[in-house]
mmCIF file of C-alpha atoms in Angstrom:
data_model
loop_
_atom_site.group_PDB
_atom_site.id
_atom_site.type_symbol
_atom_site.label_atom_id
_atom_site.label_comp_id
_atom_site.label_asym_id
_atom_site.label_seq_id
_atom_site.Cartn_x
_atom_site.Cartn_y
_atom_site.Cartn_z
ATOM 1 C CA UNK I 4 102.525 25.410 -36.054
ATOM 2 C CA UNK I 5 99.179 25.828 -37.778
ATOM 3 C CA UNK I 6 96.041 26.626 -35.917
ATOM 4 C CA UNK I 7 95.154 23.229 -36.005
ATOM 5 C CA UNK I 8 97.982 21.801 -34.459
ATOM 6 C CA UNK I 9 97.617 24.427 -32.111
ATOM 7 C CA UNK I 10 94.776 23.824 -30.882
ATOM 8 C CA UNK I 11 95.552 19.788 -29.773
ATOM 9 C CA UNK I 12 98.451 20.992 -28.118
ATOM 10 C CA UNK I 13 96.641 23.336 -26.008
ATOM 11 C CA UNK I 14 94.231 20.462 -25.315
ATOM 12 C CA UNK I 15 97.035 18.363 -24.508
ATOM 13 C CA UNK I 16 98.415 20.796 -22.425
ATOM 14 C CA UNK I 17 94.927 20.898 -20.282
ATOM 15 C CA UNK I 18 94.190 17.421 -20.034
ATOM 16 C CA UNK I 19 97.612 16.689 -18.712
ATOM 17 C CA UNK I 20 97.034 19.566 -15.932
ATOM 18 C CA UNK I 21 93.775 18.091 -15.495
ATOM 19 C CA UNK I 22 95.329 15.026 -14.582
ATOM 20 C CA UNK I 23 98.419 16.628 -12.174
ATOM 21 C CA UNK I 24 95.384 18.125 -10.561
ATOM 22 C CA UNK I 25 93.642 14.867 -9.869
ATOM 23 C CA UNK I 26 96.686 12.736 -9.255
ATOM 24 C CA UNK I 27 97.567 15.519 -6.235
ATOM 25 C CA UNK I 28 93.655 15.776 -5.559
ATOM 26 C CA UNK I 29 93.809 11.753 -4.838
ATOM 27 C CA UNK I 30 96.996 11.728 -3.280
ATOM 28 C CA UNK I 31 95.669 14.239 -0.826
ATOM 29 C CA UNK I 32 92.036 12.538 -0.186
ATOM 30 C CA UNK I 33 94.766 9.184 0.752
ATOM 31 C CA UNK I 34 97.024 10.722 2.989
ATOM 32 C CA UNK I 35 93.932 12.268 4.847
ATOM 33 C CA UNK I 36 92.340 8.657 5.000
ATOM 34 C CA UNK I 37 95.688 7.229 6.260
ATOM 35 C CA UNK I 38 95.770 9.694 9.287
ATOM 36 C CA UNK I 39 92.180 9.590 9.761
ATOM 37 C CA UNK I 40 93.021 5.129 10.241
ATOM 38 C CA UNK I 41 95.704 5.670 11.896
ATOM 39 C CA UNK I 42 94.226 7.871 14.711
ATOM 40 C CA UNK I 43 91.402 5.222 14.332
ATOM 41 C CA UNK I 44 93.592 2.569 15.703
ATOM 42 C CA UNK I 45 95.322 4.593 18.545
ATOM 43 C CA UNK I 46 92.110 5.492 19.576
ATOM 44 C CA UNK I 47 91.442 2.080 20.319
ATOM 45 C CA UNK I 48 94.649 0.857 21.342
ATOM 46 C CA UNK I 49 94.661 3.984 24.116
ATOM 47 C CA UNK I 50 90.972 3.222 25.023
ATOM 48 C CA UNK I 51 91.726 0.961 27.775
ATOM 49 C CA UNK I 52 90.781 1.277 31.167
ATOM 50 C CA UNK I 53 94.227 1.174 33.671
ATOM 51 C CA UNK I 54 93.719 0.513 37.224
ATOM 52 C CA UNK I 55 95.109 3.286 38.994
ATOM 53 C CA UNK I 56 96.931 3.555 42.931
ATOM 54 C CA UNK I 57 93.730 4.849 44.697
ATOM 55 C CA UNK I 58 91.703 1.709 43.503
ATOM 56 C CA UNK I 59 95.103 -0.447 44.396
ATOM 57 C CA UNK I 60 94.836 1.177 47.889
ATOM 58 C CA UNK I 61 91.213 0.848 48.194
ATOM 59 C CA UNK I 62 91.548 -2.725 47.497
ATOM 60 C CA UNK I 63 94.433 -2.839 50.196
ATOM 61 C CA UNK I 64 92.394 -1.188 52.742
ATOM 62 C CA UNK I 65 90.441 -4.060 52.961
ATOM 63 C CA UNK I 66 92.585 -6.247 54.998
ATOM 64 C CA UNK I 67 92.117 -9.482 55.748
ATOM 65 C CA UNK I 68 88.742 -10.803 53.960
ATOM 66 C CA UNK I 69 87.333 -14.210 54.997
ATOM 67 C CA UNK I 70 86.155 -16.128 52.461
ATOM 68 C CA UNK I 71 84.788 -19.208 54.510
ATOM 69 C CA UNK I 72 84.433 -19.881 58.070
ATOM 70 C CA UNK I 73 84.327 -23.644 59.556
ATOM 71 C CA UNK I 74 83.424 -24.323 63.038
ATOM 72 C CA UNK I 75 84.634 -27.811 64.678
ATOM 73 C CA UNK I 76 84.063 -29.590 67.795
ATOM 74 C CA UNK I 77 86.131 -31.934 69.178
ATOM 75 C CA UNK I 78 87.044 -33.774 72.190
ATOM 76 C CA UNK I 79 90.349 -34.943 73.988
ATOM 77 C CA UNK I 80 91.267 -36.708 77.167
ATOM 78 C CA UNK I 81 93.968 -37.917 78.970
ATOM 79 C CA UNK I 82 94.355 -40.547 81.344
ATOM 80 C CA UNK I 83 96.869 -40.707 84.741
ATOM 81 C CA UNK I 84 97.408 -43.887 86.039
ATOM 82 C CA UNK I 85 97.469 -44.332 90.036
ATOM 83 C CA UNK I 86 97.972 -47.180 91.988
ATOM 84 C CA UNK I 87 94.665 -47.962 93.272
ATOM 85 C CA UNK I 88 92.394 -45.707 90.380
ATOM 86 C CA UNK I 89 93.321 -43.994 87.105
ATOM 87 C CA UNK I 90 92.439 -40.301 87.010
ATOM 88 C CA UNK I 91 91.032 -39.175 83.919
ATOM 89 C CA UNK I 92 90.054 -36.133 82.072
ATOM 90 C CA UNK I 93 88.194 -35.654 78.870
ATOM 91 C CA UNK I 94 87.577 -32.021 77.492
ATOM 92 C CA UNK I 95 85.073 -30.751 74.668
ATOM 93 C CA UNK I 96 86.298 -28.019 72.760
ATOM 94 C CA UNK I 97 84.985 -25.629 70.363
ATOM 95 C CA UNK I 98 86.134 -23.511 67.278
ATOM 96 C CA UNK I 99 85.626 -21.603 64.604
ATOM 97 C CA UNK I 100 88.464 -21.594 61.936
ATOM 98 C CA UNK I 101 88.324 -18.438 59.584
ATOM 99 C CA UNK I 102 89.739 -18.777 56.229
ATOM 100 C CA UNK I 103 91.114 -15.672 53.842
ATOM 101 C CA UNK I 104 93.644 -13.433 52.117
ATOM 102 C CA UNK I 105 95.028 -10.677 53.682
ATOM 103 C CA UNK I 106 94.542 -7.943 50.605
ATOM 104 C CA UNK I 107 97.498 -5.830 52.564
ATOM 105 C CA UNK I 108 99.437 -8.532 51.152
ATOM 106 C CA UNK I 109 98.520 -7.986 47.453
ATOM 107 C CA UNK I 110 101.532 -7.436 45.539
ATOM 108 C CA UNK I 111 102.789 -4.298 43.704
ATOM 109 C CA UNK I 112 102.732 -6.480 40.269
ATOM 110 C CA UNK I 113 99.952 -8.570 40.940
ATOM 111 C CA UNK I 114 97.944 -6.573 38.209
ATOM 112 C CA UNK I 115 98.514 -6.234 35.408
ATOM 113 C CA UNK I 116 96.633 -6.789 31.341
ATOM 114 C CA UNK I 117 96.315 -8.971 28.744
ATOM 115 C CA UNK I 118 95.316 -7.452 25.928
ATOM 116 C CA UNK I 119 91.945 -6.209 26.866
ATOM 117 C CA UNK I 120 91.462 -8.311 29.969
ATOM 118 C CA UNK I 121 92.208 -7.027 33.805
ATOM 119 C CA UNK I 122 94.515 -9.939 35.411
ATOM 120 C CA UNK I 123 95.246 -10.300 39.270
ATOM 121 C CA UNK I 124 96.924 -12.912 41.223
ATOM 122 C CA UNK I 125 95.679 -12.894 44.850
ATOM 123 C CA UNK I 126 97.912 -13.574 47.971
ATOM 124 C CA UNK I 127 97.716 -17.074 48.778
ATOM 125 C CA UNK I 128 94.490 -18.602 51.271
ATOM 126 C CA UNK I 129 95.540 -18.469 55.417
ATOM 127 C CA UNK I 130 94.462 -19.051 58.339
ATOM 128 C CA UNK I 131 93.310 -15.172 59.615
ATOM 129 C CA UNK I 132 92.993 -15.711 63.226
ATOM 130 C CA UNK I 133 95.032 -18.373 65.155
ATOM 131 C CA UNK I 134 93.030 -18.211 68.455
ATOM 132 C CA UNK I 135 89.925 -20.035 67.340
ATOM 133 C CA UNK I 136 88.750 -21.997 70.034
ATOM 134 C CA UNK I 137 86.578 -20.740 72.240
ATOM 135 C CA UNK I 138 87.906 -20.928 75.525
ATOM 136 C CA UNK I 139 84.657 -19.904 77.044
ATOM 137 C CA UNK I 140 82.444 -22.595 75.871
ATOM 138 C CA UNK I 141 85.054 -25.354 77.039
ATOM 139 C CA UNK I 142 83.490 -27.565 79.088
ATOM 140 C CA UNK I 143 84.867 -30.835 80.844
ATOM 141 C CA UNK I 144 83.465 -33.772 80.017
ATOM 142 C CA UNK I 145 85.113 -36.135 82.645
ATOM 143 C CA UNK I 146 86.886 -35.029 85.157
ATOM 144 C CA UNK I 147 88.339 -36.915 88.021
ATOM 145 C CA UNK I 148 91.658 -36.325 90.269
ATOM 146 C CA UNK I 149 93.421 -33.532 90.506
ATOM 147 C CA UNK I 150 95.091 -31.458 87.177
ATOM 148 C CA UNK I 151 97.249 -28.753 86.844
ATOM 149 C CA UNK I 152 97.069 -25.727 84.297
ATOM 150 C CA UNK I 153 100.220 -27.159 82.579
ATOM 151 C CA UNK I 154 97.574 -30.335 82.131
ATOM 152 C CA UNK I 155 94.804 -28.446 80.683
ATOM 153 C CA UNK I 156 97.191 -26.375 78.695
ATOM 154 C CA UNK I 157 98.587 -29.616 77.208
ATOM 155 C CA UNK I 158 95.238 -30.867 76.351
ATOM 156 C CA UNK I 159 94.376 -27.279 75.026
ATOM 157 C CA UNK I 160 97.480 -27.847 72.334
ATOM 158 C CA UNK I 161 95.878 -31.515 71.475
ATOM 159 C CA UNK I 162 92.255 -29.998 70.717
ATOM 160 C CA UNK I 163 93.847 -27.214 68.680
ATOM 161 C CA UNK I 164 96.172 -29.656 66.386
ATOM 162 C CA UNK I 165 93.323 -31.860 66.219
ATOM 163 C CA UNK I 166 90.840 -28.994 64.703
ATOM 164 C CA UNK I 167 93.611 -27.787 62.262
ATOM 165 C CA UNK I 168 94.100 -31.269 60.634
ATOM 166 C CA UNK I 169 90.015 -31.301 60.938
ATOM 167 C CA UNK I 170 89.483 -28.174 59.219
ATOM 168 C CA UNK I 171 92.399 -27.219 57.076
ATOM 169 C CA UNK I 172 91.853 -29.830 54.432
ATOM 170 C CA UNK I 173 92.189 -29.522 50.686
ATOM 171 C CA UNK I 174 88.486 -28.861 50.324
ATOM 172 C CA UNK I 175 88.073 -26.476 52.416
ATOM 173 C CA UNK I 176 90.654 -24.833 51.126
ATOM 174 C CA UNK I 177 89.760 -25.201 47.757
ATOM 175 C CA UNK I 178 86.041 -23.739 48.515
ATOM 176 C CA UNK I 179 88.039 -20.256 50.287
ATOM 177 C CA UNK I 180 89.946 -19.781 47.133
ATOM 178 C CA UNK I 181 86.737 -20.553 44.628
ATOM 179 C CA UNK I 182 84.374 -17.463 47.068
ATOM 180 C CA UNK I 183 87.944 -15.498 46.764
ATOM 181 C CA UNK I 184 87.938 -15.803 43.148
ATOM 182 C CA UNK I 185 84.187 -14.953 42.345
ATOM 183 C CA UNK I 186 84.042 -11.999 44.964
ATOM 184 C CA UNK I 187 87.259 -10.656 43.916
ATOM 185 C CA UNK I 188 85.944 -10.776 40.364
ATOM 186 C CA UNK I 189 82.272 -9.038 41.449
ATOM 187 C CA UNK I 190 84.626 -6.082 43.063
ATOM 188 C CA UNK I 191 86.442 -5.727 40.181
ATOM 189 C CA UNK I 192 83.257 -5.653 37.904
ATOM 190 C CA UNK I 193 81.800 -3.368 40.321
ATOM 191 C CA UNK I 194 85.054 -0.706 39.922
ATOM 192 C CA UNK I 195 84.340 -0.775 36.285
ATOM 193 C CA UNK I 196 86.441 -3.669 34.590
ATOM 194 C CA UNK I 197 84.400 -5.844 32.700
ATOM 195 C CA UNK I 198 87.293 -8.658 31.452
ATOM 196 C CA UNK I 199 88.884 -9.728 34.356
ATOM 197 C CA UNK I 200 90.922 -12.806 35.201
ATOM 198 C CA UNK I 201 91.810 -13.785 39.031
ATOM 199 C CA UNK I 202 94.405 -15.666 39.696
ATOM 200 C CA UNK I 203 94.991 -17.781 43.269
ATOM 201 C CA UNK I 204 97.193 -17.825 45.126
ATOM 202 C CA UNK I 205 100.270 -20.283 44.931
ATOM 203 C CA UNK I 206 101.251 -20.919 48.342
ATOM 204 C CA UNK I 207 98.963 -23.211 50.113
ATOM 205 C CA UNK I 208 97.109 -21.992 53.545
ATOM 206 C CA UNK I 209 99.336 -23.011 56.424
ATOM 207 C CA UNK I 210 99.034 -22.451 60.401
ATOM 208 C CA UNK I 211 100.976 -20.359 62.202
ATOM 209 C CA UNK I 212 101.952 -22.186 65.011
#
């Protein structure tokens, strides 16, 4: 080999090293962009804030939460016929009907994500306290003969029928579970979540006779 030749092949020889070197130089700058993405995106995935059991409890520890309150009036009489006159007695009662969800009642799946967004599905509307007439400020309207407590007590079952079918109509209903939905959502917001999605209840409010 003259010096000539030589001297290519030694130039050969460094250009190919050069390019080994480079080819490992970019190989390495890829695989340390690749990990760097990767992290990236499980930084992101993993950056999601989970609920966790002492906000579950704290949100059970409410109880029962009334989300709309509707006060009735109504009045019911009842007529005994005699031989010579008919005694009759006509009450007036009054009530206030509280409507709510009992958040003791919230389920131990009823949270739970989609994608970014916070879902929960609330226990279902109810009547919260079943003694809502106020005995006190009963008053008798017309009263004439004589009438036992099994009488009154009768008439007492009449009025309280009569305010449930008064007050536990669709609307009303509806209106409990739209201030359920928007203060549930304002707690929620308030604990930190800022996607949230409430769901209502499924079962319909019913009285507990």
């Amino acid at each position: 080999m003259n010096p000539r030749q030589k001297k290519y092949w030694i130039i050969a020889c460094l250009l190919a090293a050069a390019a080994l070197l480079l080819s490992a130089i970019g190989y390495g700058i890829y695989s340390i962009w690749q990990r760097a993405t990767s992290n990236s995106i499980s930084l992101v995935a993993d950056d999601r804030i989970d609920i966790t059991p002492q906000q579950i409890r704290s949100m059970r520890a409410i109880g029962e939460w009334e989300f709309l309150s509707v006060t009735d009036e109504v009045m019911v009489d009842t007529v005994r016929t005699g031989i010579f006159f008919d005694d009759q007695l006509v009450r007036i009662y009054y009530g206030t009907l509280r409507l709510g969800i009992d958040m003791q009642q919230l389920a131990d799946d009823a949270i739970s994500h989609s994608g970014d967004t916070l879902c929960i599905a609330l226990p279902p509307v109810k009547l919260l306290d079943q003694h809502f007439i106020d005995e006190a400020r009963t008053r008798s309207f017309i009263s004439t003969g004589t009438w036992s407590n099994a009488d009154r007590e009768a008439l007492f079952q009449r009025a309280r029928q009569k305010m449930l079918s008064q007050s536990l109509t669709a609307h009303n209903i509806r209106r409990a579970e739209d201030n359920a939905v928007e203060q549930v959502t304002n707690l929620l917001h308030s604990m930190g979540f800022q996607l949230v999605k409430v769901k209502r209840g499924e079962k319909r409010v019913e009285s507990e006779d």
